[in-house]
Short mmCIF file of C-alpha atoms and ligand atoms in Angstrom, two decimals:
data_model
loop_
_atom_site.label_atom_id
_atom_site.label_comp_id
_atom_site.label_asym_id
_atom_site.label_seq_id
_atom_site.Cartn_x
_atom_site.Cartn_y
_atom_site.Cartn_z
CA MET A 624 145.48 111.00 -12.55
CA VAL A 625 142.93 107.76 -12.31
CA GLN A 626 143.77 105.18 -14.94
CA ILE A 627 140.46 103.93 -16.19
CA LYS A 628 140.93 100.46 -17.41
CA PHE A 629 139.72 98.76 -20.80
CA MET A 630 137.07 96.59 -19.24
CA GLN A 631 135.80 94.05 -21.94
CA LYS A 632 132.11 93.04 -22.02
CA ILE A 633 131.50 89.27 -22.46
CA GLN A 634 128.11 89.22 -24.76
CA ASN A 635 125.31 86.06 -24.74
CA TYR A 636 125.47 84.04 -27.83
CA ILE A 637 121.19 84.05 -29.37
CA ASN A 638 120.16 83.12 -32.54
CA GLY A 639 123.74 83.25 -34.51
CA GLU A 640 124.46 86.86 -32.45
CA LEU A 641 126.90 88.24 -29.78
CA VAL A 642 124.26 90.63 -28.01
CA GLU A 643 123.70 92.58 -24.78
CA PRO A 644 121.66 91.17 -22.25
CA ILE A 645 117.94 92.28 -22.31
CA SER A 646 119.05 94.65 -19.21
CA LYS A 647 122.25 95.87 -20.47
CA THR A 648 123.41 95.06 -16.70
CA TYR A 649 126.77 94.12 -16.02
CA ILE A 650 128.12 91.38 -13.24
CA ASP A 651 132.11 91.66 -12.23
CA ASN A 652 134.56 89.50 -13.41
CA TYR A 653 137.69 88.84 -11.94
CA ASN A 654 141.10 87.33 -12.59
CA PRO A 655 141.74 85.25 -9.53
CA SER A 656 145.51 84.65 -10.25
CA ILE A 657 145.68 88.89 -9.01
CA GLY A 658 142.45 89.62 -7.05
CA GLU A 659 140.98 92.46 -9.44
CA VAL A 660 138.17 92.34 -11.78
CA TYR A 661 139.04 92.22 -15.19
CA SER A 662 136.06 91.76 -17.96
CA LEU A 663 132.47 92.42 -17.40
CA ILE A 664 129.77 89.19 -17.59
CA PRO A 665 126.23 90.20 -18.82
CA ASP A 666 123.60 89.96 -15.44
CA SER A 667 121.46 87.91 -18.13
CA ASP A 668 117.46 86.83 -16.41
CA GLU A 669 114.41 84.94 -17.58
CA GLN A 670 113.67 87.61 -20.57
CA ASP A 671 117.45 86.57 -21.93
CA VAL A 672 116.59 82.84 -21.60
CA GLU A 673 113.28 83.11 -23.17
CA LEU A 674 115.22 84.94 -26.29
CA ALA A 675 117.65 82.01 -26.49
CA THR A 676 114.81 79.26 -25.83
CA LYS A 677 112.61 80.77 -28.85
CA ALA A 678 115.76 80.41 -30.86
CA ALA A 679 116.60 77.45 -29.77
CA LYS A 680 113.34 76.22 -30.52
CA ALA A 681 112.67 77.45 -33.89
CA ALA A 682 116.22 75.87 -35.16
CA PHE A 683 115.31 72.39 -33.87
CA PRO A 684 113.19 71.11 -36.67
CA LYS A 685 116.08 71.56 -39.45
CA TRP A 686 118.79 71.00 -37.06
CA SER A 687 117.38 67.51 -36.11
CA LYS A 688 116.72 66.88 -39.67
CA THR A 689 120.19 67.79 -40.57
CA PRO A 690 121.68 65.18 -42.20
CA LYS A 691 124.23 63.49 -39.49
CA ASP A 692 127.17 63.76 -41.62
CA ASP A 693 126.46 67.18 -41.76
CA ARG A 694 126.11 68.24 -38.60
CA SER A 695 128.95 66.10 -37.53
CA ARG A 696 131.63 68.10 -40.39
CA ILE A 697 130.52 71.14 -38.44
CA LEU A 698 130.97 70.12 -35.24
CA GLN A 699 134.52 68.77 -36.63
CA LYS A 700 135.39 72.11 -38.24
CA LEU A 701 134.34 73.97 -34.41
CA ALA A 702 137.39 70.91 -32.74
CA GLN A 703 139.46 71.92 -35.59
CA LEU A 704 138.90 76.15 -34.71
CA ILE A 705 139.25 74.91 -30.85
CA GLU A 706 142.66 73.49 -32.11
CA ASP A 707 143.87 76.49 -34.06
CA ASN A 708 143.18 78.56 -31.13
CA LEU A 709 144.74 76.79 -28.66
CA ASP A 710 146.78 79.28 -27.24
CA ARG A 711 144.76 81.94 -27.11
CA LEU A 712 141.83 79.95 -25.30
CA ALA A 713 144.38 78.49 -22.84
CA GLU A 714 145.52 81.72 -21.70
CA ALA A 715 142.13 82.81 -21.56
CA GLU A 716 141.37 79.89 -19.07
CA SER A 717 144.11 80.85 -17.18
CA ARG A 718 143.47 84.28 -16.69
CA ASP A 719 139.53 83.42 -15.88
CA ASN A 720 140.00 80.54 -13.31
CA GLY A 721 143.70 80.90 -11.62
CA LYS A 722 144.93 77.09 -12.87
CA PRO A 723 148.14 76.88 -14.67
CA LEU A 724 148.45 77.81 -18.29
CA SER A 725 150.81 74.99 -18.46
CA LEU A 726 147.40 72.67 -17.52
CA ALA A 727 144.97 74.47 -19.42
CA LYS A 728 147.54 74.14 -22.87
CA ARG A 729 147.68 70.57 -22.08
CA VAL A 730 144.10 69.48 -20.66
CA ASP A 731 141.76 71.96 -20.82
CA ILE A 732 141.35 73.09 -24.60
CA PRO A 733 142.80 69.96 -25.65
CA ARG A 734 140.48 68.09 -23.80
CA ALA A 735 137.40 70.77 -25.03
CA ALA A 736 138.29 69.77 -29.22
CA SER A 737 137.93 66.37 -28.32
CA ASN A 738 134.95 66.44 -27.07
CA PHE A 739 133.62 68.26 -30.05
CA ASN A 740 135.52 65.55 -32.37
CA PHE A 741 134.30 63.02 -30.32
CA TYR A 742 130.86 63.03 -30.31
CA ALA A 743 130.44 64.58 -33.98
CA THR A 744 132.13 60.81 -35.28
CA GLY A 745 130.53 59.16 -32.37
CA ILE A 746 126.91 60.09 -33.98
CA LEU A 747 127.92 58.01 -36.80
CA HIS A 748 128.41 55.12 -35.47
CA TYR A 749 125.23 55.45 -33.02
CA ALA A 750 122.41 52.74 -34.14
CA SER A 751 119.72 52.01 -31.63
CA GLU A 752 117.86 48.09 -31.59
CA SER A 753 116.01 45.60 -33.05
CA HIS A 754 114.34 42.92 -31.41
CA ALA A 755 112.42 40.24 -33.83
CA MET A 756 109.99 37.95 -32.42
CA GLU A 757 110.25 35.22 -34.36
CA ASP A 758 107.38 35.03 -36.72
CA THR A 759 105.37 36.98 -34.69
CA ALA A 760 106.72 40.21 -35.27
CA ILE A 761 109.39 42.67 -35.31
CA ASN A 762 110.61 45.67 -32.83
CA TYR A 763 112.84 48.17 -33.77
CA THR A 764 113.48 51.39 -31.83
CA LEU A 765 114.04 55.07 -33.24
CA ARG A 766 116.33 57.33 -30.94
CA GLU A 767 114.87 60.79 -31.83
CA PRO A 768 116.14 63.65 -30.83
CA ILE A 769 114.30 65.66 -28.21
CA GLY A 770 113.90 69.15 -28.16
CA VAL A 771 115.68 72.28 -26.35
CA CYS A 772 117.83 70.73 -23.78
CA GLY A 773 119.16 72.82 -21.01
CA CYS A 774 123.57 72.66 -20.77
CA ILE A 775 124.70 74.29 -17.21
CA SER A 776 127.90 73.60 -16.03
CA PRO A 777 130.80 74.78 -13.60
CA TRP A 778 134.18 76.76 -12.73
CA ASN A 779 136.36 74.16 -12.39
CA LEU A 780 137.31 73.03 -15.83
CA PRO A 781 135.57 75.68 -17.67
CA LEU A 782 135.44 75.41 -21.12
CA TYR A 783 136.28 71.43 -21.08
CA LEU A 784 132.88 70.72 -19.05
CA PHE A 785 130.62 73.03 -21.33
CA THR A 786 131.83 71.09 -23.90
CA TRP A 787 131.19 67.93 -22.33
CA LYS A 788 127.60 68.75 -22.61
CA ILE A 789 126.63 70.77 -25.60
CA ALA A 790 128.57 68.25 -27.96
CA PRO A 791 126.46 65.59 -27.66
CA ALA A 792 123.30 67.22 -27.05
CA LEU A 793 124.22 69.07 -30.74
CA ALA A 794 125.62 66.22 -32.23
CA ALA A 795 122.40 63.76 -30.96
CA GLY A 796 120.22 66.66 -32.96
CA ASN A 797 119.07 68.55 -30.45
CA THR A 798 119.52 72.65 -29.86
CA VAL A 799 120.73 74.21 -26.57
CA VAL A 800 120.72 76.76 -24.60
CA ALA A 801 123.47 76.71 -22.18
CA LYS A 802 124.92 78.59 -19.08
CA PRO A 803 128.68 78.97 -17.92
CA SER A 804 129.71 79.46 -14.74
CA GLU A 805 129.47 83.43 -14.04
CA VAL A 806 132.68 82.64 -12.41
CA THR A 807 134.79 81.21 -14.89
CA PRO A 808 132.79 83.01 -18.58
CA PHE A 809 135.60 83.82 -20.66
CA THR A 810 136.45 80.74 -22.88
CA ALA A 811 132.42 79.81 -23.11
CA TYR A 812 132.32 83.58 -24.96
CA LEU A 813 135.29 82.59 -27.15
CA LEU A 814 133.67 79.77 -28.02
CA SER A 815 130.85 81.69 -29.15
CA GLU A 816 132.75 83.28 -31.82
CA LEU A 817 134.58 80.36 -33.13
CA CYS A 818 131.07 78.79 -33.47
CA VAL A 819 130.04 81.53 -35.33
CA GLU A 820 133.37 81.07 -37.85
CA ALA A 821 132.48 77.34 -38.23
CA GLY A 822 129.10 78.31 -39.52
CA LEU A 823 126.97 77.01 -37.05
CA PRO A 824 123.33 77.37 -37.73
CA ASN A 825 122.05 80.24 -35.87
CA GLY A 826 120.02 79.31 -32.78
CA VAL A 827 121.38 75.98 -32.81
CA LEU A 828 123.82 76.94 -29.88
CA ASN A 829 122.71 79.61 -27.72
CA ILE A 830 124.58 80.79 -24.97
CA VAL A 831 123.30 83.02 -21.44
CA HIS A 832 125.93 84.22 -19.24
CA GLY A 833 124.62 85.30 -15.35
CA LEU A 834 124.30 84.33 -12.03
CA GLY A 835 122.45 80.85 -11.28
CA HIS A 836 119.90 82.00 -9.67
CA LYS A 837 118.73 84.18 -12.38
CA VAL A 838 119.63 81.96 -15.75
CA GLY A 839 120.29 79.00 -14.20
CA THR A 840 116.94 78.82 -12.87
CA ALA A 841 115.27 80.41 -15.78
CA ILE A 842 116.77 77.09 -17.74
CA THR A 843 115.64 74.63 -15.30
CA LYS A 844 112.18 76.25 -14.95
CA HIS A 845 111.54 76.82 -19.02
CA THR A 846 108.31 74.93 -20.15
CA ASP A 847 110.32 74.13 -23.54
CA ILE A 848 113.30 72.52 -22.28
CA PRO A 849 112.32 69.05 -21.10
CA VAL A 850 116.24 68.20 -20.84
CA ILE A 851 118.56 69.69 -18.17
CA SER A 852 122.23 68.32 -18.22
CA PHE A 853 123.96 69.62 -14.93
CA THR A 854 127.41 69.92 -13.52
CA GLY A 855 128.26 71.57 -10.15
CA GLY A 856 127.03 71.45 -6.57
CA THR A 857 125.21 68.67 -5.02
CA VAL A 858 122.94 71.09 -3.19
CA THR A 859 122.68 72.51 -6.69
CA GLY A 860 121.81 69.72 -7.59
CA ALA A 861 118.91 69.16 -5.36
CA GLU A 862 117.84 72.39 -6.16
CA ILE A 863 117.35 71.59 -9.66
CA ILE A 864 115.79 68.66 -8.95
CA LYS A 865 112.80 69.99 -6.61
CA ILE A 866 111.56 72.01 -9.48
CA ALA A 867 112.87 69.99 -13.13
CA GLY A 868 111.65 66.91 -11.07
CA PRO A 869 107.69 67.26 -10.74
CA MET A 870 108.23 68.74 -14.10
CA PHE A 871 109.49 65.57 -15.32
CA LYS A 872 111.65 66.68 -16.99
CA LYS A 873 115.06 64.16 -18.48
CA MET A 874 117.87 65.04 -15.96
CA SER A 875 121.78 64.18 -15.85
CA LEU A 876 123.17 65.94 -12.57
CA GLU A 877 127.37 65.58 -11.56
CA LEU A 878 127.97 66.77 -8.88
CA GLY A 879 130.04 66.58 -5.91
CA GLY A 880 132.91 63.69 -4.73
CA LYS A 881 134.73 62.77 -1.85
CA ASN A 882 137.17 60.58 -3.03
CA PRO A 883 139.04 57.74 -1.49
CA ASN A 884 142.80 56.88 -2.50
CA ILE A 885 143.19 53.45 -0.90
CA ILE A 886 146.83 52.47 -0.92
CA PHE A 887 147.99 48.54 -0.14
CA ASP A 888 151.66 47.73 0.74
CA ASP A 889 151.78 45.78 -2.04
CA CYS A 890 151.57 48.83 -4.23
CA ASP A 891 154.56 50.10 -6.52
CA PHE A 892 155.31 52.78 -4.19
CA ASP A 893 156.93 55.28 -6.65
CA LYS A 894 154.54 55.46 -8.72
CA ALA A 895 151.41 55.22 -6.12
CA LEU A 896 153.57 58.57 -4.73
CA LYS A 897 154.04 60.25 -7.76
CA THR A 898 150.17 59.93 -8.91
CA THR A 899 148.81 61.03 -6.09
CA MET A 900 150.72 64.24 -5.94
CA HIS A 901 148.55 64.80 -8.90
CA SER A 902 145.21 63.68 -8.11
CA SER A 903 145.52 65.61 -4.64
CA PHE A 904 146.62 68.94 -5.96
CA ALA A 905 145.97 68.91 -9.82
CA ASN A 906 144.07 72.07 -10.91
CA GLN A 907 144.76 72.99 -7.08
CA GLY A 908 142.45 70.23 -5.76
CA GLN A 909 139.56 71.45 -7.57
CA ILE A 910 138.42 68.70 -9.77
CA CYS A 911 135.38 66.76 -8.79
CA LEU A 912 137.75 63.01 -9.13
CA CYS A 913 140.63 65.04 -7.11
CA GLY A 914 141.59 62.22 -4.44
CA SER A 915 140.89 63.86 -1.03
CA ARG A 916 141.27 61.23 1.54
CA ILE A 917 144.01 59.24 1.50
CA PHE A 918 144.32 55.53 3.02
CA VAL A 919 147.54 54.14 3.36
CA LYS A 920 148.03 50.73 4.67
CA ARG A 921 149.50 50.77 8.16
CA GLY A 922 153.40 49.27 6.97
CA ILE A 923 154.07 51.16 5.04
CA TYR A 924 152.39 54.31 6.37
CA GLU A 925 155.12 56.55 8.10
CA LYS A 926 157.26 55.49 4.66
CA PHE A 927 154.42 56.64 2.62
CA LYS A 928 153.61 60.03 4.75
CA ILE A 929 157.76 61.11 4.98
CA ALA A 930 157.56 60.98 1.37
CA PHE A 931 154.38 62.40 0.05
CA VAL A 932 154.87 65.42 2.66
CA GLU A 933 158.45 66.21 1.62
CA LYS A 934 157.10 66.12 -2.42
CA THR A 935 154.19 68.08 -1.65
CA LYS A 936 156.86 71.04 0.26
CA LYS A 937 158.78 71.32 -3.22
CA LEU A 938 155.30 71.72 -5.22
CA LYS A 939 155.17 75.68 -6.77
CA VAL A 940 152.52 77.76 -5.67
CA GLY A 941 152.47 80.71 -8.14
CA ASN A 942 151.98 82.77 -10.90
CA PRO A 943 149.77 80.52 -13.25
CA PHE A 944 151.37 81.54 -16.26
CA ASP A 945 155.03 80.49 -15.05
CA THR A 946 155.86 77.34 -16.95
CA ASP A 947 157.12 76.16 -13.62
CA THR A 948 154.07 76.33 -11.74
CA ASN A 949 152.36 73.49 -9.69
CA LEU A 950 149.42 75.32 -8.76
CA GLY A 951 148.13 78.29 -9.28
CA ALA A 952 145.13 80.44 -7.84
CA VAL A 953 141.67 79.02 -6.44
CA VAL A 954 139.28 80.46 -8.20
CA SER A 955 137.83 83.45 -5.85
CA GLN A 956 138.02 84.78 -2.49
CA PRO A 957 134.56 82.98 -0.95
CA HIS A 958 136.08 79.89 -2.17
CA MET A 959 139.77 80.54 -0.86
CA GLU A 960 138.40 81.56 2.58
CA LYS A 961 135.66 78.00 2.42
CA VAL A 962 138.77 76.02 1.50
CA LEU A 963 140.56 77.35 4.66
CA SER A 964 137.74 77.67 6.66
CA TYR A 965 138.06 73.56 6.23
CA VAL A 966 141.69 73.58 8.01
CA LYS A 967 140.56 75.25 10.91
CA LEU A 968 137.90 72.62 11.42
CA ALA A 969 140.30 69.89 10.61
CA GLN A 970 142.61 71.64 13.22
CA GLU A 971 139.26 71.83 15.78
CA GLU A 972 138.47 68.30 14.98
CA GLY A 973 142.22 66.99 16.37
CA GLY A 974 144.16 67.09 13.44
CA THR A 975 147.12 67.86 12.43
CA VAL A 976 148.22 70.22 9.62
CA LEU A 977 151.58 68.60 8.50
CA THR A 978 152.53 71.18 5.42
CA GLY A 979 150.72 74.20 4.08
CA GLY A 980 147.16 74.98 5.98
CA HIS A 981 147.36 78.67 4.87
CA GLN A 982 147.44 81.81 2.31
CA VAL A 983 149.87 81.79 0.47
CA HIS A 984 150.80 85.36 -0.21
CA LEU A 985 152.76 86.38 -3.42
CA ASP A 986 154.72 89.61 -4.67
CA GLY A 987 154.25 92.38 -7.39
CA GLU A 988 150.71 92.62 -8.96
CA LEU A 989 149.73 88.68 -7.83
CA GLN A 990 150.11 90.40 -3.99
CA ASN A 991 145.65 89.90 -3.55
CA GLY A 992 145.51 87.17 -5.64
CA TYR A 993 143.64 83.21 -3.84
CA TYR A 994 146.78 81.52 -3.23
CA ILE A 995 146.78 78.15 -1.11
CA ALA A 996 149.62 76.51 0.06
CA PRO A 997 148.78 72.37 -1.27
CA THR A 998 148.08 70.86 2.23
CA ILE A 999 148.18 67.84 4.12
CA ILE A 1000 145.91 66.53 7.29
CA GLU A 1001 146.38 63.39 9.88
CA GLY A 1002 145.51 62.47 13.01
CA LEU A 1003 141.62 62.88 12.08
CA THR A 1004 138.87 60.36 12.37
CA PHE A 1005 137.20 58.89 9.05
CA ASP A 1006 133.35 59.97 9.93
CA CYS A 1007 134.46 63.78 11.37
CA ARG A 1008 132.58 66.58 9.17
CA THR A 1009 136.47 67.26 7.36
CA ASN A 1010 136.10 63.67 6.07
CA GLN A 1011 132.92 63.80 4.93
CA GLU A 1012 132.23 67.10 3.56
CA GLU A 1013 133.53 67.93 0.19
CA ILE A 1014 136.19 70.94 0.32
CA PHE A 1015 137.30 70.98 -3.40
CA GLY A 1016 140.58 72.61 -3.04
CA PRO A 1017 144.04 71.29 -2.08
CA VAL A 1018 143.71 70.17 1.21
CA VAL A 1019 144.19 66.23 1.95
CA THR A 1020 143.87 63.77 4.58
CA ILE A 1021 145.94 61.46 5.13
CA MET A 1022 144.46 58.17 7.60
CA PRO A 1023 146.54 54.49 7.86
CA PHE A 1024 144.25 51.50 7.86
CA ASP A 1025 144.85 48.20 8.67
CA THR A 1026 142.45 45.22 6.91
CA GLU A 1027 140.51 45.20 3.46
CA GLU A 1028 137.21 45.93 5.51
CA GLU A 1029 138.46 48.18 7.69
CA VAL A 1030 139.38 50.56 4.94
CA LEU A 1031 136.02 49.66 2.60
CA MET A 1032 133.84 50.86 5.52
CA MET A 1033 135.82 54.14 5.78
CA ALA A 1034 135.96 54.74 2.31
CA ASN A 1035 132.45 54.00 1.39
CA SER A 1036 131.48 56.17 4.67
CA THR A 1037 130.67 59.37 2.89
CA LYS A 1038 127.22 60.78 1.49
CA TYR A 1039 129.25 61.02 -1.88
CA GLY A 1040 130.57 58.13 -4.51
CA LEU A 1041 131.72 59.05 -7.58
CA ALA A 1042 135.23 57.78 -7.97
CA SER A 1043 138.00 56.11 -6.11
CA THR A 1044 141.62 54.83 -6.89
CA VAL A 1045 143.08 51.67 -5.73
CA TRP A 1046 146.94 50.70 -5.63
CA THR A 1047 148.03 47.29 -5.31
CA GLN A 1048 149.92 44.67 -7.32
CA ASP A 1049 147.16 41.94 -6.83
CA VAL A 1050 144.86 41.54 -9.45
CA THR A 1051 142.35 39.32 -7.16
CA LYS A 1052 142.36 42.08 -4.64
CA ALA A 1053 142.03 44.97 -6.94
CA HIS A 1054 138.77 43.35 -8.34
CA ASN A 1055 137.27 42.68 -4.94
CA VAL A 1056 138.17 46.11 -3.71
CA ALA A 1057 136.76 47.86 -6.73
CA SER A 1058 133.81 45.63 -6.95
CA LYS A 1059 133.21 46.52 -3.22
CA LEU A 1060 133.22 50.41 -3.36
CA HIS A 1061 130.69 52.30 -3.96
CA SER A 1062 131.52 54.60 -6.55
CA GLY A 1063 131.02 55.28 -10.46
CA ILE A 1064 134.51 54.81 -11.07
CA VAL A 1065 137.19 53.15 -9.37
CA TRP A 1066 140.93 53.82 -11.39
CA VAL A 1067 143.21 50.86 -10.21
CA ASN A 1068 147.08 51.84 -10.78
CA CYS A 1069 145.80 54.96 -12.31
CA TRP A 1070 144.10 58.79 -11.66
CA LEU A 1071 142.29 59.94 -14.61
CA LEU A 1072 143.32 57.80 -17.22
CA ARG A 1073 140.13 58.80 -19.34
CA ASP A 1074 138.69 56.93 -22.69
CA LEU A 1075 135.80 58.55 -23.40
CA ARG A 1076 133.97 55.61 -24.46
CA THR A 1077 133.22 54.96 -20.53
CA PRO A 1078 130.43 55.30 -18.08
CA PHE A 1079 131.03 58.60 -16.08
CA GLY A 1080 128.98 59.45 -12.86
CA GLY A 1081 128.47 58.73 -9.64
CA VAL A 1082 126.28 57.41 -7.15
CA LYS A 1083 124.68 58.32 -4.14
CA ASN A 1084 124.73 62.25 -3.59
CA SER A 1085 127.67 62.26 -6.16
CA GLY A 1086 124.66 62.51 -9.03
CA VAL A 1087 122.36 61.20 -11.66
CA GLY A 1088 122.88 59.30 -14.77
CA ARG A 1089 125.84 58.70 -16.82
CA GLU A 1090 127.87 61.03 -19.19
CA GLY A 1091 130.34 59.98 -21.37
CA GLY A 1092 130.37 57.88 -24.75
CA PHE A 1093 126.96 56.09 -25.94
CA ASN A 1094 125.66 56.85 -22.38
CA ALA A 1095 125.54 61.04 -23.75
CA PHE A 1096 123.63 60.14 -26.53
CA GLU A 1097 120.84 57.98 -24.82
CA PHE A 1098 120.40 60.50 -22.41
CA PHE A 1099 120.04 63.20 -25.61
CA THR A 1100 117.85 60.99 -27.56
CA GLU A 1101 114.49 59.50 -26.70
CA PRO A 1102 113.90 56.11 -27.59
CA LYS A 1103 110.36 54.53 -29.61
CA ASN A 1104 109.78 51.41 -30.03
CA VAL A 1105 108.12 50.43 -32.63
CA CYS A 1106 106.42 47.10 -33.34
CA ILE A 1107 105.35 45.63 -36.48
CA LYS A 1108 103.01 42.35 -36.67
CA LEU A 1109 104.37 40.26 -39.25
O1 LIG B 1865 128.95 75.63 -7.96
P1 LIG B 1865 126.96 75.34 -8.16
P2 LIG B 1865 129.89 76.21 -6.67
C1 LIG B 1865 131.03 71.91 -5.36
C2 LIG B 1865 132.47 72.75 -4.84
C3 LIG B 1865 132.39 73.86 -4.62
C4 LIG B 1865 130.22 73.59 -4.59
C5 LIG B 1865 129.73 75.03 -4.95
O2 LIG B 1865 132.19 71.57 -3.61
O3 LIG B 1865 132.65 73.94 -3.60
O4 LIG B 1865 129.92 72.92 -5.67
O5 LIG B 1865 130.61 75.59 -6.26
C6 LIG B 1865 124.99 77.24 -11.76
N1 LIG B 1865 119.49 76.96 -10.71
N2 LIG B 1865 131.57 71.84 -7.25
O6 LIG B 1865 128.92 77.29 -6.09
O7 LIG B 1865 126.60 77.18 -7.53
C7 LIG B 1865 126.05 78.36 -11.27
O8 LIG B 1865 125.78 79.47 -12.17
C8 LIG B 1865 120.61 76.18 -11.55
C9 LIG B 1865 131.61 70.16 -7.67
O9 LIG B 1865 130.35 77.23 -7.89
O10 LIG B 1865 126.59 74.11 -8.19
C10 LIG B 1865 126.90 77.49 -12.30
O11 LIG B 1865 126.77 77.42 -13.71
N3 LIG B 1865 121.09 76.63 -12.08
C11 LIG B 1865 131.61 70.78 -9.59
C12 LIG B 1865 126.40 75.98 -12.26
O12 LIG B 1865 125.28 75.82 -11.74
C13 LIG B 1865 122.54 76.89 -10.66
C14 LIG B 1865 131.84 71.32 -9.66
C15 LIG B 1865 128.03 75.28 -10.87
O13 LIG B 1865 127.45 76.41 -9.98
C16 LIG B 1865 121.53 77.50 -9.51
C17 LIG B 1865 131.73 72.66 -9.06
C18 LIG B 1865 120.11 77.13 -9.49
N4 LIG B 1865 119.57 77.44 -8.34
C19 LIG B 1865 131.73 72.96 -7.89
N5 LIG B 1865 122.58 77.91 -8.54
C20 LIG B 1865 131.94 69.07 -10.10
N6 LIG B 1865 131.26 68.19 -9.31
O14 LIG B 1865 132.85 69.17 -10.89
C21 LIG B 1865 124.01 77.90 -9.82
N7 LIG B 1865 123.74 77.12 -10.44
#
């Protein structure tokens, strides 16, 4: 007998209601840990974006004039509801994305709650400038919400990055049309249910699910959406600029990375090693901040390499729901194939795989899941494709260096410039190297230590603009200078 599985249908969230896509068509949503379809995503199109935008536009006048204390209270309530639903949301995130449940519980979902709390309270402290011209005049700057903001987010940290955009946009008094990644839509859907429970007024946040080239493009080109906040691939970022640039939309683009880890011989060896394990393989290497090129001072290169390979071999690739799993599944079959194609390329380019380099086949119901062994490659030149292009998986390269000048040249050689990590006990060296690195973020003797007040973003092809702290409020508001002659 053929067993018919119940497929949960995700719904759009438009004008305060959970609704079907107008076309009534759906696309498959995979659970990457078992390689099977387990729910259905609305295959929305520009008609749904139109409805969502209309709702957001209609809600804007009232929401933008709602006292910030009231907006803050509603968003804090949403944060509380996320915390109350931690287990349910973490399980959904792990099932949808393949990441270890322990990681979703410890990082993704608590951070989604923090995003709302941080911006809901931040707006209460946000003040604008005043410039006095002695006895002549006084200038003051109004910071006004802009209107309907388009927020488009990726699959690697689904609820974490979705809320990182939505929270400041709403706190600042804008309304939002948001699109989560079609690869990991589930927690955004659960969030829409929580918005209803929190009492978010209708139309203030609208979530339209579907494909990038349909929903994403419709948001990007909509004439009533003057602001686009996007996180995703650099190629997609360029497509967005092509459409939104000539429309003079305000844009914040957080794109890819090819981040260097620079390990000097005067570092705290054990700490550098432990943290490099995290920065290489956390979330299966699918964090734009992961360090994927590891440069080690020649004097400690062999010692570091041996210890790094030994520890990596002990990592457990397994069921994301097991508490002792270090790496779960990568997000999709095409992504797994892309990552493995880079291992092949690395070998063609003369690299040696020290550990990993292959798909991992697990047993039972996990046998069709998308698992990759954590991989370390050596013997590559800094300028080969493997060392220049973003792989976005559990694959890192390791290379020795001799001088500060040489390592800076190699670290800065890619088209990206998101984050860098430097390991040294010498403060002067740390300052010097940090100042010469071409990247938006430099971590010294740590990695992914985040203070939400700090500017977040990259240089070169890693993006345009900064998120985080008051930078986000500056992006999601329009300054207007008023000059009054005395
Ligand atoms: O991202 P996309 P993908 C990198 C990583 C990865 C590559 C591609 O290297 O392998 O990007 O990943 C929506 N107009 N990063 O294909 O396509 C899409 O539906 C408007 C780095 O998943 O950029 C999704 O919601 N929107 C990264 C979002 O854009 C469009 C995180 C991101 O998807 C669109 C993820 C279009 N034309 C991947 N096309 C990071 N910086 O953290 C797609 N989208």
